């Protein structure tokens, strides 16, 4: 059985955890979705994507074969 002070500590910890999750969730989602957000005319912002990734998906010609780092 939890005492009143133990329950208060548990409630505070839960509230802090939820607040931290909500604070961090948006920046983490932004990090992963930023390159794929629609830009003007519905195009991807190519400046957000690395040259290696662009080569791998066929958007950039180069002497480095896809799937390798040269």
mmCIF file with all atom_site columns, C-alpha atoms in Angstrom:
data_model
loop_
_atom_site.group_PDB
_atom_site.id
_atom_site.type_symbol
_atom_site.label_atom_id
_atom_site.label_alt_id
_atom_site.label_comp_id
_atom_site.label_asym_id
_atom_site.label_entity_id
_atom_site.label_seq_id
_atom_site.pdbx_PDB_ins_code
_atom_site.Cartn_x
_atom_site.Cartn_y
_atom_site.Cartn_z
_atom_site.occupancy
_atom_site.B_iso_or_equiv
_atom_site.pdbx_formal_charge
_atom_site.auth_seq_id
_atom_site.auth_comp_id
_atom_site.auth_asym_id
_atom_site.auth_atom_id
_atom_site.pdbx_PDB_model_num
ATOM 1  C CA . UNK A 1 1  ? 0.000  0.000  0.000   1.00 0.00 ? 1  UNK A CA 1
ATOM 2  C CA . UNK A 1 2  ? 1.342  3.421  -0.941  1.00 0.00 ? 2  UNK A CA 1
ATOM 3  C CA . UNK A 1 3  ? 1.455  6.210  1.574   1.00 0.00 ? 3  UNK A CA 1
ATOM 4  C CA . UNK A 1 4  ? 0.201  9.629  0.610   1.00 0.00 ? 4  UNK A CA 1
ATOM 5  C CA . UNK A 1 5  ? 3.715  11.026 0.101   1.00 0.00 ? 5  UNK A CA 1
ATOM 6  C CA . UNK A 1 6  ? 4.687  8.030  -2.063  1.00 0.00 ? 6  UNK A CA 1
ATOM 7  C CA . UNK A 1 7  ? 1.600  8.527  -4.228  1.00 0.00 ? 7  UNK A CA 1
ATOM 8  C CA . UNK A 1 8  ? 2.403  12.232 -4.614  1.00 0.00 ? 8  UNK A CA 1
ATOM 9  C CA . UNK A 1 9  ? 5.958  11.417 -5.714  1.00 0.00 ? 9  UNK A CA 1
ATOM 10 C CA . UNK A 1 10 ? 4.659  8.866  -8.189  1.00 0.00 ? 10 UNK A CA 1
ATOM 11 C CA . UNK A 1 11 ? 2.136  11.371 -9.606  1.00 0.00 ? 11 UNK A CA 1
ATOM 12 C CA . UNK A 1 12 ? 4.847  14.037 -9.899  1.00 0.00 ? 12 UNK A CA 1
ATOM 13 C CA . UNK A 1 13 ? 7.173  11.626 -11.686 1.00 0.00 ? 13 UNK A CA 1
ATOM 14 C CA . UNK A 1 14 ? 4.419  10.646 -14.125 1.00 0.00 ? 14 UNK A CA 1
ATOM 15 C CA . UNK A 1 15 ? 3.537  14.283 -14.834 1.00 0.00 ? 15 UNK A CA 1
ATOM 16 C CA . UNK A 1 16 ? 7.205  15.133 -15.418 1.00 0.00 ? 16 UNK A CA 1
ATOM 17 C CA . UNK A 1 17 ? 7.612  12.162 -17.760 1.00 0.00 ? 17 UNK A CA 1
ATOM 18 C CA . UNK A 1 18 ? 4.563  13.150 -19.808 1.00 0.00 ? 18 UNK A CA 1
ATOM 19 C CA . UNK A 1 19 ? 5.698  16.788 -20.013 1.00 0.00 ? 19 UNK A CA 1
ATOM 20 C CA . UNK A 1 20 ? 9.183  15.729 -21.129 1.00 0.00 ? 20 UNK A CA 1
ATOM 21 C CA . UNK A 1 21 ? 7.749  13.363 -23.747 1.00 0.00 ? 21 UNK A CA 1
ATOM 22 C CA . UNK A 1 22 ? 5.501  16.069 -25.172 1.00 0.00 ? 22 UNK A CA 1
ATOM 23 C CA . UNK A 1 23 ? 8.374  18.564 -25.218 1.00 0.00 ? 23 UNK A CA 1
ATOM 24 C CA . UNK A 1 24 ? 10.770 16.226 -27.057 1.00 0.00 ? 24 UNK A CA 1
ATOM 25 C CA . UNK A 1 25 ? 8.288  14.569 -29.390 1.00 0.00 ? 25 UNK A CA 1
ATOM 26 C CA . UNK A 1 26 ? 7.907  17.484 -31.820 1.00 0.00 ? 26 UNK A CA 1
ATOM 27 C CA . UNK A 1 27 ? 11.659 18.163 -32.374 1.00 0.00 ? 27 UNK A CA 1
ATOM 28 C CA . UNK A 1 28 ? 12.335 14.452 -32.910 1.00 0.00 ? 28 UNK A CA 1
ATOM 29 C CA . UNK A 1 29 ? 9.509  14.194 -35.436 1.00 0.00 ? 29 UNK A CA 1
ATOM 30 C CA . UNK A 1 30 ? 10.779 17.337 -37.175 1.00 0.00 ? 30 UNK A CA 1
ATOM 31 C CA . UNK A 1 31 ? 14.244 15.808 -37.437 1.00 0.00 ? 31 UNK A CA 1
ATOM 32 C CA . UNK A 1 32 ? 12.987 12.768 -39.339 1.00 0.00 ? 32 UNK A CA 1
ATOM 33 C CA . UNK A 1 33 ? 10.289 14.423 -41.439 1.00 0.00 ? 33 UNK A CA 1
ATOM 34 C CA . UNK A 1 34 ? 12.050 17.660 -42.478 1.00 0.00 ? 34 UNK A CA 1
ATOM 35 C CA . UNK A 1 35 ? 13.588 16.363 -45.735 1.00 0.00 ? 35 UNK A CA 1
ATOM 36 C CA . UNK A 1 36 ? 10.250 14.942 -46.861 1.00 0.00 ? 36 UNK A CA 1
ATOM 37 C CA . UNK A 1 37 ? 7.996  17.933 -46.218 1.00 0.00 ? 37 UNK A CA 1
ATOM 38 C CA . UNK A 1 38 ? 6.359  19.271 -49.356 1.00 0.00 ? 38 UNK A CA 1
ATOM 39 C CA . UNK A 1 39 ? 7.932  22.445 -50.724 1.00 0.00 ? 39 UNK A CA 1
ATOM 40 C CA . UNK A 1 40 ? 6.801  24.808 -53.473 1.00 0.00 ? 40 UNK A CA 1
ATOM 41 C CA . UNK A 1 41 ? 5.184  22.912 -56.333 1.00 0.00 ? 41 UNK A CA 1
ATOM 42 C CA . UNK A 1 42 ? 5.131  19.768 -54.182 1.00 0.00 ? 42 UNK A CA 1
ATOM 43 C CA . UNK A 1 43 ? 8.857  19.032 -54.625 1.00 0.00 ? 43 UNK A CA 1
ATOM 44 C CA . UNK A 1 44 ? 11.237 17.794 -51.984 1.00 0.00 ? 44 UNK A CA 1
ATOM 45 C CA . UNK A 1 45 ? 13.861 20.242 -50.810 1.00 0.00 ? 45 UNK A CA 1
ATOM 46 C CA . UNK A 1 46 ? 16.949 18.674 -52.353 1.00 0.00 ? 46 UNK A CA 1
ATOM 47 C CA . UNK A 1 47 ? 19.243 20.736 -50.100 1.00 0.00 ? 47 UNK A CA 1
ATOM 48 C CA . UNK A 1 48 ? 17.957 18.726 -47.122 1.00 0.00 ? 48 UNK A CA 1
ATOM 49 C CA . UNK A 1 49 ? 19.045 15.413 -48.625 1.00 0.00 ? 49 UNK A CA 1
ATOM 50 C CA . UNK A 1 50 ? 22.644 14.188 -48.699 1.00 0.00 ? 50 UNK A CA 1
ATOM 51 C CA . UNK A 1 51 ? 24.410 13.479 -51.979 1.00 0.00 ? 51 UNK A CA 1
ATOM 52 C CA . UNK A 1 52 ? 24.789 9.823  -51.008 1.00 0.00 ? 52 UNK A CA 1
ATOM 53 C CA . UNK A 1 53 ? 21.039 9.491  -50.436 1.00 0.00 ? 53 UNK A CA 1
ATOM 54 C CA . UNK A 1 54 ? 20.255 11.295 -53.708 1.00 0.00 ? 54 UNK A CA 1
ATOM 55 C CA . UNK A 1 55 ? 22.568 8.913  -55.583 1.00 0.00 ? 55 UNK A CA 1
ATOM 56 C CA . UNK A 1 56 ? 20.956 5.893  -53.922 1.00 0.00 ? 56 UNK A CA 1
ATOM 57 C CA . UNK A 1 57 ? 17.450 6.930  -54.955 1.00 0.00 ? 57 UNK A CA 1
ATOM 58 C CA . UNK A 1 58 ? 18.570 7.854  -58.479 1.00 0.00 ? 58 UNK A CA 1
ATOM 59 C CA . UNK A 1 59 ? 18.126 11.624 -58.288 1.00 0.00 ? 59 UNK A CA 1
ATOM 60 C CA . UNK A 1 60 ? 21.826 12.419 -58.686 1.00 0.00 ? 60 UNK A CA 1
ATOM 61 C CA . UNK A 1 61 ? 24.267 11.087 -61.254 1.00 0.00 ? 61 UNK A CA 1
ATOM 62 C CA . UNK A 1 62 ? 27.750 10.354 -60.085 1.00 0.00 ? 62 UNK A CA 1
ATOM 63 C CA . UNK A 1 63 ? 30.687 8.055  -60.438 1.00 0.00 ? 63 UNK A CA 1
ATOM 64 C CA . UNK A 1 64 ? 30.009 6.478  -57.042 1.00 0.00 ? 64 UNK A CA 1
ATOM 65 C CA . UNK A 1 65 ? 27.793 3.384  -57.373 1.00 0.00 ? 65 UNK A CA 1
ATOM 66 C CA . UNK A 1 66 ? 24.550 3.412  -55.341 1.00 0.00 ? 66 UNK A CA 1
ATOM 67 C CA . UNK A 1 67 ? 24.897 1.917  -51.881 1.00 0.00 ? 67 UNK A CA 1
ATOM 68 C CA . UNK A 1 68 ? 28.546 2.870  -51.457 1.00 0.00 ? 68 UNK A CA 1
ATOM 69 C CA . UNK A 1 69 ? 30.239 5.786  -49.798 1.00 0.00 ? 69 UNK A CA 1
ATOM 70 C CA . UNK A 1 70 ? 33.057 7.123  -51.904 1.00 0.00 ? 70 UNK A CA 1
#
